[in-house]
Amino acid sequence: MYLIGLINQRRVIVLIFADKVIKLLINMGVKENLKRRSTEIEISKIEKRKIRRNENSITNNVRKKSKIENIEDCSVSYDVKNYETSKFSSLQDKISQNTLRAIENMGFKTMEKIVERCILKILQGENLVTTIKTKSTSNLSFLIPAIELINKLSSKLQKGTGCIIVTSTRESALQVFGTLKELLQFYQFTSCLLIDGSDQKTESRKLSKGVNFIVATASRLFHHLQNTPDFVYKNLQILIFDETDRILQTGNEETLKQIIPFLPEKRQTAIFMKEKINIEKFELSINKKPIVLNQVEREEKIVDGLEEGYIIAPSDKRFHFLLNFLEKNKKKKIIVLFSSCLSTIHHHDLFTSLDVPVSSIHGKQKQVKRREIFSKFSSASSGILLCAEATTTEVVFPKVDWILQYDPPENPKEHINRLSEMSKESKGKAVLILSPEEIGFLSYLKEVGVSTSEFKISWNKIKNVQVSLEKLMAENYFLNLSGKEAFKAFVKSYDSHHLKKIFNIERLDLTKVAKSFGFTVPPAVDLSINKQEFDKSARPEKRLGGGGYGFFKTMNRMGEKKGQNKIFKQVGKRKKLSKSAS
């Protein structure tokens, strides 16, 4: 019996062992099958990803093509020669009474048809791409509807920014900001100006308190989007690009591409330009198909009775010629054009201190004051008017004897537009002052059909006032400050000129230019913000410890949960120092 029991136990052990071996073999086979299946699943996932990428690329291409097709399909053109005007009072149902009161105080009564269409389309919530060349009310075509949109949504904005207007230059930004301040005189909205050359700390303080309207240049706006953590822009309702063709000419295309990802996608976009550009560059900025309003170009021609010419003057003798010319022709009607409002202000103060009676209009003046000065000048039989280039878009030149272009225009078309605004009855003369390095600009004028003759000057008859000018600039503190700002503005506008083959900043003799402003040593000018090529190495690096370029505030991030965003900050160093100190 005992032997039988042992045999039975061994059989059971053998059977158990056999069962375990069979299970191991089965598991091994299952694992191999699972591995095969997993590899097949991974291969199928990779193939699916490739298919999805191809589908996404196809859909993106289709969207891009559809955007361009939609833009071409919905384009509408208006003939400027036969345009119809309408009164602002016809928009009573669309515009609030406070805005209409401000427009009446500014002196505007009528507007062109294309301006009315722009206002109505923006108020309807449409994206807009417009080529507009009107002189007097071009800024109102986007400022009025922007104010009305923010007025309706003021409760949602709280302290954030609802409207951002990007301009091409500082002078145009000052002009737009001045018009905006006058339109907001019966509102309690806040506004801020962000331009190159101003104090960044004061701008960041205003942005941290909360600003409803912002007028900015592209480079300074990009700086604050990076480095101002309390800047609230998540509730942005409308983004406006003014003089977009000029923005691209000044080399800020890459800066715009960096700005657009910061801003929310759900917004209106309005693009205004003087000349047609490739709209594909702004595919990122437009989230739905825009309405395109094209203003047909006029065939601008210089007045037949106008005698046009140029003068070759070295950079250090330009002011000597201007002063002697104005002193000899005080009884005539003269307009002098400058490239910036800072240069206009400085020369106005300088001529008044030299007992030369002049008046000036520039972008820092209010609209009412500009119109008063210009109406007095147009009604007078003689006088000297100093104008900034940006303000010439608002006025129509009266019957004058001389037009002096002290600073060269941006392009030949701008040269024609300046002189074509003179009255057809005038039989005056127009003079373009060029340095010996800028004679190549005449070839561009010939391509457009403008033939000019040289007005020869006997420099022996012109008084040399360099010593008295330098003495006056050294003794007068306020003239010295305004002269430095005017010099910097001239150099920066020269650097931003898009005809680089002729107006090259590297070939400009700054010591001679400084002498024309009354300085023996040229003031320092920072041109790092006006780089024509966007250099990623020039961008600020992320600072450790938070703040700066790598800030981690999430006030402008919509739809993100906590813990999903990456935080760049310094960790652990302060604790180690505290332990070692203790």
Coordinates of C-alpha atoms in Angstrom, one line a residue:
M1 CA 0.0 0.0 0.0
Y2 CA 2.9 2.3 0.9
L3 CA 4.5 1.7 -2.5
I4 CA 1.3 2.3 -4.3
G5 CA 0.9 5.7 -2.5
L6 CA 4.4 6.9 -3.5
I7 CA 3.8 6.0 -7.1
N8 CA 0.5 7.9 -7.1
Q9 CA 2.3 11.0 -5.6
R10 CA 5.0 10.9 -8.3
R11 CA 2.4 10.7 -11.0
V12 CA 0.7 13.7 -9.5
I13 CA 4.0 15.7 -9.4
V14 CA 4.8 14.7 -12.9
L15 CA 1.3 15.7 -14.0
I16 CA 1.6 19.1 -12.2
F17 CA 5.1 19.7 -13.7
A18 CA 3.8 18.8 -17.2
D19 CA 0.9 21.3 -16.7
K20 CA 3.3 24.1 -15.8
V21 CA 5.5 23.3 -18.8
I22 CA 2.5 23.4 -21.1
K23 CA 1.4 26.8 -19.6
L24 CA 4.8 28.2 -20.0
L25 CA 4.9 27.2 -23.7
I26 CA 1.4 28.6 -24.2
N27 CA 2.4 31.9 -22.6
M28 CA 5.5 32.1 -24.7
G29 CA 3.4 31.6 -27.8
V30 CA 0.9 34.2 -26.7
K31 CA 3.7 36.7 -26.0
E32 CA 5.2 36.1 -29.4
N33 CA 1.7 36.7 -30.9
L34 CA 1.3 39.8 -28.8
K35 CA 4.7 41.1 -30.0
R36 CA 3.7 40.5 -33.6
R37 CA 0.4 42.2 -33.1
S38 CA 2.0 45.2 -31.3
T39 CA 4.5 45.6 -34.1
E40 CA 1.7 45.5 -36.6
I41 CA -0.2 48.0 -34.5
E42 CA 2.8 50.4 -34.3
I43 CA 3.3 50.1 -38.1
S44 CA -0.4 50.9 -38.6
K45 CA -0.1 53.9 -36.3
I46 CA 2.9 55.2 -38.2
E47 CA 1.0 54.8 -41.5
K48 CA -2.0 56.5 -40.1
R49 CA 0.1 59.4 -38.9
K50 CA 1.6 59.7 -42.4
I51 CA -1.8 59.6 -43.9
R52 CA -3.0 62.3 -41.5
R53 CA -0.1 64.6 -42.2
N54 CA -0.7 64.2 -46.0
E55 CA -4.4 65.0 -45.4
N56 CA -3.5 68.0 -43.2
S57 CA -1.1 69.4 -45.9
I58 CA -3.7 68.9 -48.6
T59 CA -6.4 70.7 -46.5
N60 CA -4.0 73.5 -45.6
N61 CA -3.2 74.0 -49.3
V62 CA -6.9 73.9 -50.1
R63 CA -7.6 76.5 -47.4
K64 CA -4.8 78.8 -48.7
K65 CA -6.1 78.5 -52.3
S66 CA -9.7 79.1 -51.1
K67 CA -8.6 82.2 -49.2
I68 CA -6.9 83.7 -52.2
E69 CA -9.9 82.7 -54.4
N70 CA -12.3 84.2 -52.0
I71 CA -10.2 87.4 -51.9
E72 CA -10.3 87.6 -55.7
D73 CA -14.0 86.8 -55.9
C74 CA -15.2 89.4 -53.4
S75 CA -12.9 92.3 -54.6
V76 CA -14.8 95.6 -55.4
S77 CA -13.2 98.6 -57.1
Y78 CA -14.2 102.3 -56.9
D79 CA -13.1 105.0 -59.4
V80 CA -11.6 107.9 -57.5
K81 CA -12.1 110.4 -60.3
N82 CA -15.8 110.1 -60.2
Y83 CA -16.4 109.4 -56.5
E84 CA -19.4 110.5 -54.7
T85 CA -19.3 112.2 -51.3
S86 CA -21.7 111.8 -48.4
K87 CA -22.1 113.5 -45.1
F88 CA -21.1 112.0 -41.7
S89 CA -24.6 112.8 -40.5
S90 CA -25.9 110.0 -42.8
L91 CA -24.3 107.5 -40.3
Q92 CA -26.5 108.5 -37.4
D93 CA -28.0 105.1 -37.1
K94 CA -24.6 103.3 -37.1
I95 CA -22.5 105.7 -35.1
S96 CA -23.1 107.0 -31.5
Q97 CA -23.7 110.7 -30.8
N98 CA -20.4 111.1 -29.0
T99 CA -18.4 110.2 -32.1
L100 CA -20.5 112.5 -34.3
R101 CA -19.9 115.4 -31.9
A102 CA -16.2 114.7 -32.0
I103 CA -16.2 114.6 -35.9
E104 CA -18.1 118.0 -36.0
N105 CA -15.6 119.5 -33.6
M106 CA -12.7 118.3 -35.8
G107 CA -14.2 120.1 -38.8
F108 CA -15.1 117.1 -40.9
K109 CA -18.4 117.2 -42.7
T110 CA -18.1 115.1 -45.8
M111 CA -16.4 111.8 -46.7
E112 CA -15.6 109.8 -49.8
K113 CA -17.7 106.8 -50.7
I114 CA -14.9 104.3 -50.1
V115 CA -14.4 105.7 -46.5
E116 CA -18.2 105.1 -45.9
R117 CA -18.0 101.6 -47.2
C118 CA -14.9 100.8 -45.0
I119 CA -16.8 102.0 -41.9
L120 CA -19.9 100.0 -42.7
K121 CA -18.1 96.8 -43.5
I122 CA -16.0 96.9 -40.3
L123 CA -19.1 97.6 -38.2
Q124 CA -20.8 94.6 -39.8
G125 CA -18.0 92.4 -38.4
E126 CA -16.2 91.8 -41.7
N127 CA -12.4 91.5 -42.3
L128 CA -11.2 94.1 -44.7
V129 CA -8.4 94.6 -47.2
T130 CA -8.4 98.1 -48.7
T131 CA -6.3 100.1 -51.0
I132 CA -7.2 103.7 -50.3
K133 CA -5.5 107.0 -51.3
T134 CA -7.9 109.6 -49.9
K135 CA -6.1 112.6 -48.3
S136 CA -8.3 114.0 -45.6
T137 CA -10.3 111.2 -44.0
S138 CA -8.2 108.0 -44.5
N139 CA -7.6 107.6 -40.8
L140 CA -11.3 108.0 -40.0
S141 CA -12.1 104.9 -42.1
F142 CA -10.7 102.6 -39.4
L143 CA -10.7 104.7 -36.3
I144 CA -14.5 105.4 -36.2
P145 CA -15.6 101.8 -36.5
A146 CA -12.9 100.7 -34.0
I147 CA -14.3 103.1 -31.4
E148 CA -17.8 101.9 -32.0
L149 CA -16.8 98.3 -31.6
I150 CA -15.0 98.9 -28.4
N151 CA -17.9 101.1 -27.1
K152 CA -20.3 98.1 -27.6
L153 CA -18.0 95.6 -25.9
S154 CA -16.6 97.9 -23.1
S155 CA -18.0 95.7 -20.4
K156 CA -16.1 92.6 -21.6
L157 CA -12.8 94.4 -22.0
Q158 CA -12.4 95.6 -18.4
K159 CA -8.8 96.9 -18.3
G160 CA -7.6 95.0 -21.3
T161 CA -6.7 96.1 -24.9
G162 CA -9.5 95.9 -27.5
C163 CA -7.9 97.6 -30.5
I164 CA -4.3 97.6 -31.8
I165 CA -3.3 99.8 -34.7
V166 CA 0.1 99.0 -36.3
T167 CA 1.6 101.9 -38.4
S168 CA 4.7 102.1 -40.6
T169 CA 6.7 105.0 -39.0
R170 CA 6.7 107.1 -35.9
E171 CA 5.4 110.2 -37.7
S172 CA 2.3 108.3 -39.0
A173 CA 1.8 106.8 -35.6
L174 CA 1.8 110.3 -34.0
Q175 CA -0.7 111.5 -36.7
V176 CA -3.1 108.5 -36.1
F177 CA -2.8 108.9 -32.3
G178 CA -3.6 112.6 -32.5
T179 CA -6.7 111.9 -34.5
L180 CA -7.7 109.1 -32.1
K181 CA -7.4 111.4 -29.1
E182 CA -9.7 113.9 -30.7
L183 CA -12.3 111.2 -31.5
L184 CA -12.2 110.0 -27.9
Q185 CA -12.7 113.4 -26.4
F186 CA -16.3 112.5 -25.2
Y187 CA -15.4 109.0 -24.1
Q188 CA -13.6 107.6 -21.0
F189 CA -11.5 105.1 -22.9
T190 CA -7.7 104.9 -22.4
S191 CA -5.1 105.0 -25.2
C192 CA -1.4 104.6 -25.5
L193 CA 1.3 105.4 -28.1
L194 CA 4.1 102.8 -28.5
I195 CA 6.9 104.2 -30.8
D196 CA 10.6 103.7 -31.2
G197 CA 12.7 106.2 -29.3
S198 CA 10.3 106.8 -26.4
D199 CA 10.7 105.5 -22.8
Q200 CA 10.0 101.8 -22.6
K201 CA 9.4 101.9 -18.8
T202 CA 6.6 104.5 -19.0
E203 CA 5.0 102.5 -21.8
S204 CA 5.1 99.3 -19.8
R205 CA 3.5 101.1 -16.8
K206 CA 0.6 102.3 -18.9
L207 CA 0.1 98.8 -20.4
S208 CA 0.1 97.2 -16.9
K209 CA -2.6 99.6 -15.8
G210 CA -4.8 98.7 -18.8
V211 CA -5.1 100.4 -22.1
N212 CA -8.1 100.1 -24.5
F213 CA -6.6 101.5 -27.7
I214 CA -2.9 101.1 -28.8
V215 CA -1.2 102.8 -31.7
A216 CA 2.2 101.4 -32.2
T217 CA 5.1 100.7 -34.6
A218 CA 5.8 97.0 -35.3
S219 CA 9.1 96.7 -33.6
R220 CA 8.0 98.4 -30.3
L221 CA 4.7 96.4 -30.2
F222 CA 6.7 93.2 -30.6
H223 CA 9.0 94.3 -27.7
H224 CA 6.1 94.8 -25.3
L225 CA 4.4 91.5 -26.3
Q226 CA 7.6 89.8 -25.3
N227 CA 8.8 91.7 -22.3
T228 CA 5.7 93.2 -20.6
P229 CA 4.1 90.4 -18.5
D230 CA 1.1 92.6 -17.3
F231 CA 0.1 93.5 -20.9
V232 CA -3.5 92.1 -21.2
Y233 CA -4.4 91.6 -24.9
K234 CA -6.5 88.4 -24.7
N235 CA -9.7 90.3 -25.3
L236 CA -8.5 91.9 -28.6
Q237 CA -11.4 92.7 -30.9
I238 CA -9.8 94.3 -33.9
L239 CA -6.3 94.5 -35.4
I240 CA -5.6 97.2 -37.9
F241 CA -2.6 97.6 -40.2
D242 CA -2.2 101.1 -41.5
E243 CA 0.0 101.8 -44.6
T244 CA 0.8 98.1 -44.9
D245 CA 2.8 98.5 -48.1
R246 CA 5.1 100.9 -46.3
I247 CA 5.5 98.6 -43.3
L248 CA 6.7 95.9 -45.6
Q249 CA 9.0 98.3 -47.4
T250 CA 10.8 99.2 -44.2
G251 CA 11.7 95.5 -43.6
N252 CA 9.2 94.7 -40.8
E253 CA 7.7 91.6 -42.5
E254 CA 9.4 89.2 -40.2
T255 CA 8.4 91.3 -37.2
L256 CA 4.8 91.0 -38.2
K257 CA 5.1 87.3 -38.5
Q258 CA 6.4 87.2 -34.9
I259 CA 3.6 89.5 -33.6
I260 CA 0.6 87.6 -35.1
P261 CA 1.0 84.3 -33.0
F262 CA 0.8 86.3 -29.8
L263 CA -2.6 87.7 -30.5
P264 CA -5.9 85.8 -30.2
E265 CA -7.4 84.2 -33.4
K266 CA -11.0 85.3 -32.8
R267 CA -10.7 88.9 -33.9
Q268 CA -11.4 91.2 -36.8
T269 CA -8.5 92.3 -39.1
A270 CA -8.4 95.4 -41.3
I271 CA -5.5 95.9 -43.7
F272 CA -5.1 99.4 -45.3
M273 CA -2.6 100.2 -47.9
K274 CA -1.9 102.8 -50.6
E275 CA -0.6 100.3 -53.2
K276 CA -1.6 96.8 -53.9
I277 CA 0.6 94.1 -52.3
N278 CA 0.6 90.3 -52.2
I279 CA -2.1 89.2 -49.8
E280 CA -0.6 85.8 -49.2
K281 CA 1.9 87.4 -46.8
F282 CA -1.1 88.1 -44.5
E283 CA -2.7 84.7 -44.5
L284 CA -1.8 84.2 -40.8
S285 CA -3.5 87.5 -39.9
I286 CA -6.8 86.8 -41.5
N287 CA -8.9 84.1 -39.9
K288 CA -11.9 84.3 -42.4
K289 CA -12.3 85.5 -45.9
P290 CA -12.0 89.3 -46.1
I291 CA -13.8 91.9 -48.3
V292 CA -11.4 93.7 -50.6
L293 CA -12.1 97.3 -51.6
N294 CA -9.8 98.6 -54.3
Q295 CA -9.6 102.3 -55.2
V296 CA -8.7 102.7 -58.8
E297 CA -5.4 104.6 -59.2
R298 CA -5.5 108.0 -60.6
E299 CA -3.0 109.0 -63.3
E300 CA -1.1 111.5 -61.3
K301 CA 0.5 114.2 -63.3
I302 CA 2.4 117.3 -62.2
V303 CA 0.7 120.6 -63.0
D304 CA 1.5 121.9 -66.5
G305 CA 2.2 125.4 -65.3
L306 CA 4.6 124.2 -62.6
E307 CA 8.3 124.6 -63.3
E308 CA 10.2 121.7 -61.6
G309 CA 13.8 121.4 -60.9
Y310 CA 16.5 120.2 -58.4
I311 CA 19.5 121.6 -56.6
I312 CA 22.7 119.7 -55.7
A313 CA 23.7 120.9 -52.3
P314 CA 26.2 119.2 -49.9
S315 CA 24.9 117.9 -46.6
D316 CA 26.6 120.6 -44.6
K317 CA 25.3 123.5 -46.8
R318 CA 21.7 122.6 -47.1
F319 CA 20.6 124.8 -44.2
H320 CA 22.6 127.7 -45.5
F321 CA 20.8 127.6 -48.8
L322 CA 17.4 127.2 -47.1
L323 CA 17.9 130.2 -44.7
N324 CA 19.2 132.5 -47.5
F325 CA 16.3 131.5 -49.8
L326 CA 13.6 132.2 -47.2
E327 CA 15.2 135.5 -46.2
K328 CA 15.2 136.7 -49.8
N329 CA 11.6 135.5 -50.6
K330 CA 9.7 136.6 -47.5
K331 CA 7.0 138.3 -49.6
K332 CA 6.2 135.1 -51.5
K333 CA 4.2 132.1 -50.7
I334 CA 6.5 129.1 -49.9
I335 CA 6.0 125.6 -48.6
V336 CA 8.9 123.6 -47.1
L337 CA 8.5 119.8 -46.8
F338 CA 10.4 117.8 -44.1
S339 CA 10.6 114.0 -43.6
S340 CA 9.6 114.1 -39.9
C341 CA 7.5 116.2 -37.5
L342 CA 10.5 116.5 -35.1
S343 CA 12.5 118.1 -37.8
T344 CA 9.6 120.4 -38.6
I345 CA 9.3 121.5 -34.9
H346 CA 13.0 122.1 -34.6
H347 CA 13.3 124.2 -37.8
H348 CA 10.2 126.2 -36.8
D349 CA 11.8 127.1 -33.5
L350 CA 15.1 127.8 -35.2
F351 CA 13.7 130.1 -37.8
T352 CA 11.7 132.1 -35.2
S353 CA 14.8 132.6 -33.2
L354 CA 16.5 133.9 -36.3
D355 CA 13.6 136.4 -37.0
V356 CA 12.3 134.5 -40.0
P357 CA 8.4 134.5 -39.8
V358 CA 7.2 130.9 -40.4
S359 CA 4.3 128.7 -39.4
S360 CA 4.2 124.9 -39.3
I361 CA 1.8 122.0 -39.3
H362 CA 2.9 118.5 -38.0
G363 CA 1.4 115.4 -36.5
K364 CA 1.8 116.4 -32.9
Q365 CA -0.7 119.2 -33.3
K366 CA -4.5 118.8 -33.0
Q367 CA -6.6 118.5 -36.1
V368 CA -8.4 121.8 -35.3
K369 CA -5.1 123.7 -34.9
R370 CA -3.7 122.2 -38.1
R371 CA -6.8 123.3 -40.1
E372 CA -6.7 126.8 -38.6
I373 CA -3.0 127.3 -39.5
F374 CA -3.5 126.0 -43.0
S375 CA -6.7 128.1 -43.7
K376 CA -4.8 131.2 -42.6
F377 CA -1.9 130.3 -44.9
S378 CA -4.2 129.6 -47.9
S379 CA -6.1 132.9 -47.5
A380 CA -2.9 135.0 -47.1
S381 CA -1.0 136.4 -50.1
S382 CA 2.4 135.6 -48.7
G383 CA 3.9 133.4 -46.0
I384 CA 6.2 130.4 -45.2
L385 CA 4.7 127.1 -44.1
L386 CA 6.8 124.2 -42.8
C387 CA 5.1 120.8 -43.3
A388 CA 5.9 117.2 -42.2
E389 CA 5.6 114.5 -44.8
A390 CA 2.9 112.7 -42.9
T391 CA 0.6 115.8 -42.6
T392 CA 0.8 116.4 -46.4
T393 CA -1.8 113.6 -46.8
E394 CA -4.4 115.7 -45.0
V395 CA -4.1 119.0 -46.9
V396 CA -4.5 120.2 -50.5
F397 CA -1.8 122.7 -51.4
P398 CA -3.1 126.2 -52.3
K399 CA -1.8 128.5 -54.9
V400 CA 1.9 128.9 -54.0
D401 CA 5.0 130.3 -55.5
W402 CA 7.6 127.8 -54.3
I403 CA 7.6 124.2 -53.0
L404 CA 10.9 123.2 -51.4
Q405 CA 11.4 119.5 -50.7
Y406 CA 14.1 119.9 -48.0
D407 CA 14.2 116.1 -47.4
P408 CA 13.8 113.7 -50.4
P409 CA 10.5 111.8 -50.8
E410 CA 10.1 108.0 -50.2
N411 CA 9.6 107.1 -53.9
P412 CA 8.8 108.8 -57.3
K413 CA 5.1 108.3 -56.9
E414 CA 5.2 110.2 -53.6
H415 CA 7.1 113.0 -55.4
I416 CA 4.3 113.2 -58.0
N417 CA 1.5 113.1 -55.4
R418 CA 3.1 116.0 -53.5
L419 CA 3.3 118.3 -56.4
S420 CA 0.0 117.2 -58.1
E421 CA -2.0 118.5 -55.1
M422 CA -1.1 122.1 -56.1
S423 CA -3.9 124.2 -57.6
K424 CA -4.0 124.0 -61.4
E425 CA -4.1 127.8 -61.5
S426 CA -0.7 128.1 -59.8
K427 CA 2.4 128.8 -62.0
G428 CA 5.0 128.4 -59.3
K429 CA 8.2 126.4 -59.0
A430 CA 9.1 123.2 -57.2
V431 CA 12.6 122.5 -56.0
L432 CA 14.0 119.1 -54.8
I433 CA 17.2 119.4 -52.7
L434 CA 19.6 116.5 -53.3
S435 CA 23.1 115.8 -52.1
P436 CA 25.8 114.6 -54.6
E437 CA 25.3 111.0 -53.3
E438 CA 21.6 111.1 -54.1
I439 CA 21.7 112.2 -57.8
G440 CA 20.7 108.6 -58.8
F441 CA 17.1 109.4 -57.6
L442 CA 16.7 111.4 -60.8
S443 CA 16.8 108.1 -62.9
Y444 CA 13.8 106.8 -60.9
L445 CA 11.9 110.0 -61.7
K446 CA 12.7 109.6 -65.4
E447 CA 11.2 106.1 -65.3
V448 CA 7.9 107.5 -64.1
G449 CA 8.0 110.2 -66.7
V450 CA 9.2 113.2 -64.7
S451 CA 11.9 115.2 -66.3
T452 CA 13.6 117.8 -64.1
S453 CA 16.2 120.5 -64.8
E454 CA 19.0 121.7 -62.5
F455 CA 18.7 125.1 -60.8
K456 CA 22.3 126.3 -60.6
I457 CA 23.4 128.2 -57.5
S458 CA 26.3 130.5 -57.0
W459 CA 27.5 129.4 -53.6
N460 CA 29.7 132.5 -53.3
K461 CA 26.6 134.7 -52.9
I462 CA 25.1 132.5 -50.1
K463 CA 26.1 133.6 -46.6
N464 CA 27.9 131.1 -44.5
V465 CA 26.1 131.1 -41.1
Q466 CA 27.8 128.0 -39.7
V467 CA 29.6 129.8 -36.8
S468 CA 26.5 131.7 -35.7
L469 CA 24.4 128.5 -36.0
E470 CA 26.7 126.5 -33.8
K471 CA 26.9 129.3 -31.3
L472 CA 23.1 129.6 -31.1
M473 CA 22.7 125.8 -30.7
A474 CA 25.4 125.7 -27.9
E475 CA 23.8 128.6 -26.0
N476 CA 20.1 127.7 -26.3
Y477 CA 19.3 124.6 -24.3
F478 CA 15.9 123.9 -25.8
L479 CA 17.1 124.4 -29.4
N480 CA 19.9 122.0 -28.6
L481 CA 17.5 119.3 -27.4
S482 CA 15.1 119.7 -30.3
G483 CA 18.0 119.7 -32.7
K484 CA 19.3 116.4 -31.4
E485 CA 15.8 114.8 -31.7
A486 CA 15.5 116.2 -35.2
F487 CA 18.9 114.8 -36.2
K488 CA 18.0 111.4 -34.9
A489 CA 14.7 111.4 -36.7
F490 CA 16.4 112.4 -39.9
V491 CA 18.9 109.6 -39.7
K492 CA 16.3 107.0 -38.8
S493 CA 14.0 108.0 -41.7
Y494 CA 17.1 107.9 -44.0
D495 CA 17.9 104.4 -42.7
S496 CA 14.3 103.2 -43.3
H497 CA 14.2 104.5 -46.9
H498 CA 13.5 101.5 -49.2
L499 CA 15.7 102.8 -52.1
K500 CA 18.8 101.5 -50.5
K501 CA 21.0 101.8 -53.6
I502 CA 20.7 105.6 -53.5
F503 CA 19.8 106.5 -49.9
N504 CA 22.3 104.3 -48.2
I505 CA 23.0 105.1 -44.5
E506 CA 26.6 103.8 -44.8
R507 CA 27.5 106.3 -47.4
L508 CA 26.0 109.2 -45.5
D509 CA 28.5 111.6 -43.9
L510 CA 27.1 112.1 -40.5
T511 CA 29.5 114.9 -39.5
K512 CA 28.3 117.0 -42.5
V513 CA 24.7 116.2 -41.6
A514 CA 25.3 117.2 -38.0
K515 CA 26.7 120.6 -39.2
S516 CA 23.5 121.3 -41.0
F517 CA 21.7 121.0 -37.6
G518 CA 24.4 123.1 -35.9
F519 CA 26.4 120.4 -34.2
T520 CA 30.2 120.0 -34.4
V521 CA 29.9 116.4 -33.2
P522 CA 27.1 114.2 -34.5
P523 CA 24.7 113.0 -31.7
A524 CA 24.5 109.3 -31.0
V525 CA 21.7 107.4 -32.8
D526 CA 20.7 103.8 -32.1
L527 CA 19.7 102.1 -35.3
S528 CA 19.5 98.5 -33.9
I529 CA 15.7 98.6 -34.0
N530 CA 15.7 99.4 -37.7
K531 CA 17.4 96.3 -39.0
Q532 CA 16.3 95.3 -42.4
E533 CA 16.8 91.6 -41.8
F534 CA 15.3 89.9 -38.9
D535 CA 18.1 88.3 -36.9
K536 CA 17.1 85.7 -34.4
S537 CA 20.4 86.0 -32.6
A538 CA 19.5 89.7 -31.8
R539 CA 16.4 88.6 -29.9
P540 CA 16.6 88.8 -26.1
E541 CA 17.5 85.6 -24.3
K542 CA 15.2 84.0 -21.7
R543 CA 16.2 85.2 -18.3
L544 CA 16.3 82.8 -15.4
G545 CA 14.1 83.4 -12.4
G546 CA 11.0 84.5 -14.4
G547 CA 10.2 87.8 -16.0
G548 CA 11.7 89.3 -19.1
Y549 CA 11.3 87.3 -22.3
G550 CA 10.5 84.1 -20.6
F551 CA 7.7 85.3 -18.4
F552 CA 5.1 82.8 -17.2
K553 CA 2.0 84.7 -16.6
T554 CA -1.0 83.1 -18.2
M555 CA -3.5 86.0 -18.3
N556 CA -3.5 86.2 -22.1
R557 CA -3.7 82.4 -22.7
M558 CA -7.2 81.2 -23.5
G559 CA -8.5 77.7 -23.0
E560 CA -5.4 76.3 -21.2
K561 CA -5.7 74.2 -18.1
K562 CA -3.3 74.5 -15.2
G563 CA -0.2 72.3 -15.5
Q564 CA -0.1 72.3 -19.3
N565 CA 2.1 75.2 -19.8
K566 CA 5.9 75.0 -19.4
I567 CA 7.5 77.4 -16.9
F568 CA 11.1 78.6 -17.2
K569 CA 12.5 79.7 -13.9
Q570 CA 15.5 79.2 -11.6
V571 CA 15.1 76.5 -9.0
G572 CA 17.2 75.5 -6.0
K573 CA 20.0 78.0 -5.9
R574 CA 18.5 80.3 -3.3
K575 CA 17.7 77.3 -1.0
K576 CA 21.3 76.1 -1.1
L577 CA 22.6 79.5 -0.3
S578 CA 20.3 79.8 2.7
K579 CA 21.4 76.4 4.0
S580 CA 25.1 77.2 3.7
A581 CA 24.5 80.6 5.4
S582 CA 22.7 78.9 8.3

